[in-house]
XYZ file of C-alpha atoms in Angstrom:
112
model
C 0.000 0.000 0.000
C 1.441 3.382 -0.960
C 2.070 5.837 1.819
C -0.527 8.264 0.460
C -3.159 5.528 0.170
C -2.332 4.170 3.635
C -2.608 7.675 5.099
C -5.926 8.320 3.337
C -7.310 4.935 4.381
C -6.183 5.514 7.969
C -7.631 9.021 8.158
C -10.968 7.887 6.809
C -11.015 4.830 9.082
C -10.416 7.080 12.101
C -13.048 9.575 10.935
C -15.710 6.882 10.496
C -14.821 5.318 13.854
C -15.080 8.672 15.631
C -18.335 9.516 13.836
C -19.765 6.265 15.207
C -18.547 7.232 18.681
C -16.321 4.160 18.920
C -12.934 3.848 20.564
C -10.172 1.962 18.795
C -10.702 -0.896 21.252
C -14.440 -1.014 20.500
C -13.834 -1.069 16.743
C -11.173 -3.742 17.182
C -13.555 -5.927 19.153
C -16.425 -5.418 16.691
C -14.167 -6.245 13.719
C -12.274 -9.078 15.388
C -8.916 -7.293 15.177
C -6.431 -6.051 17.763
C -6.534 -2.482 19.044
C -2.879 -2.197 18.058
C -3.742 -3.111 14.454
C -6.482 -0.461 14.364
C -3.987 2.114 15.646
C -1.382 1.141 13.036
C -3.961 1.332 10.242
C -5.283 4.708 11.400
C -1.780 6.205 11.421
C -0.902 4.753 8.015
C 1.809 2.488 9.447
C -0.018 -0.632 8.295
C -2.348 -1.512 5.482
C -5.286 -3.864 5.682
C -6.067 -7.057 3.845
C -9.397 -7.373 2.047
C -11.001 -9.648 4.665
C -10.090 -7.143 7.389
C -11.415 -4.230 5.339
C -14.714 -6.070 4.952
C -14.862 -6.692 8.724
C -14.072 -3.041 9.467
C -16.809 -1.873 7.091
C -19.310 -4.262 8.647
C -18.379 -3.035 12.145
C -18.739 0.597 11.037
C -21.801 -0.095 8.868
C -20.286 1.645 5.839
C -19.590 0.810 2.199
C -16.024 -0.270 1.413
C -15.515 2.712 -0.895
C -15.960 5.090 2.020
C -12.562 4.045 3.387
C -10.760 5.113 0.228
C -12.426 8.305 -0.983
C -14.062 11.380 0.445
C -15.602 12.288 -2.919
C -19.363 12.281 -2.892
C -20.315 13.496 -6.369
C -19.889 16.998 -5.000
C -17.475 19.173 -7.056
C -16.470 21.072 -3.915
C -15.405 17.873 -2.130
C -13.484 16.753 -5.229
C -11.190 19.801 -4.914
C -7.711 18.328 -4.133
C -6.805 21.111 -1.687
C -10.063 20.646 0.188
C -9.545 16.861 0.265
C -6.094 17.350 1.799
C -7.545 19.623 4.473
C -10.430 17.228 5.155
C -8.051 14.299 5.589
C -5.991 16.289 8.085
C -9.137 17.299 9.971
C -10.366 13.698 10.044
C -7.452 12.782 12.313
C -8.335 15.415 14.922
C -10.244 14.951 18.150
C -13.583 16.677 18.692
C -11.871 19.163 21.009
C -9.315 20.066 18.343
C -12.066 20.311 15.715
C -13.972 22.733 17.956
C -10.819 24.859 18.234
C -10.230 24.786 14.447
C -13.865 25.714 13.870
C -13.473 28.731 16.157
C -10.300 29.813 14.360
C -12.030 29.415 10.995
C -15.023 31.440 12.196
C -12.677 34.178 13.392
C -10.748 34.277 10.109
C -13.876 34.282 7.972
C -15.511 37.000 10.094
C -12.519 39.297 9.567
C -12.602 38.775 5.784
C -16.190 39.964 5.412
């Protein structure tokens, strides 16, 4: 797995897990994998075999394609710069996302 693909897969895996309100340990248990393996996949240090990807998708109740692409037939989301930003944001905690949202609000308020 290329580094870029492993990073994208890991970011999206983490984002879907967090959206479901699951810890790494909870996802690992639901998918029949180790918590360490989930952590390595989420950080891009390890790829996943097809059977494990299927188990992860079943545990998260998502389509397999959702772990490889953030595109959703929306031209805005298909913007490469926006995709890069979204992948970076997907790795953040809710607390950090709240902080980034506040910074973004502040910046956008000053521009108008």
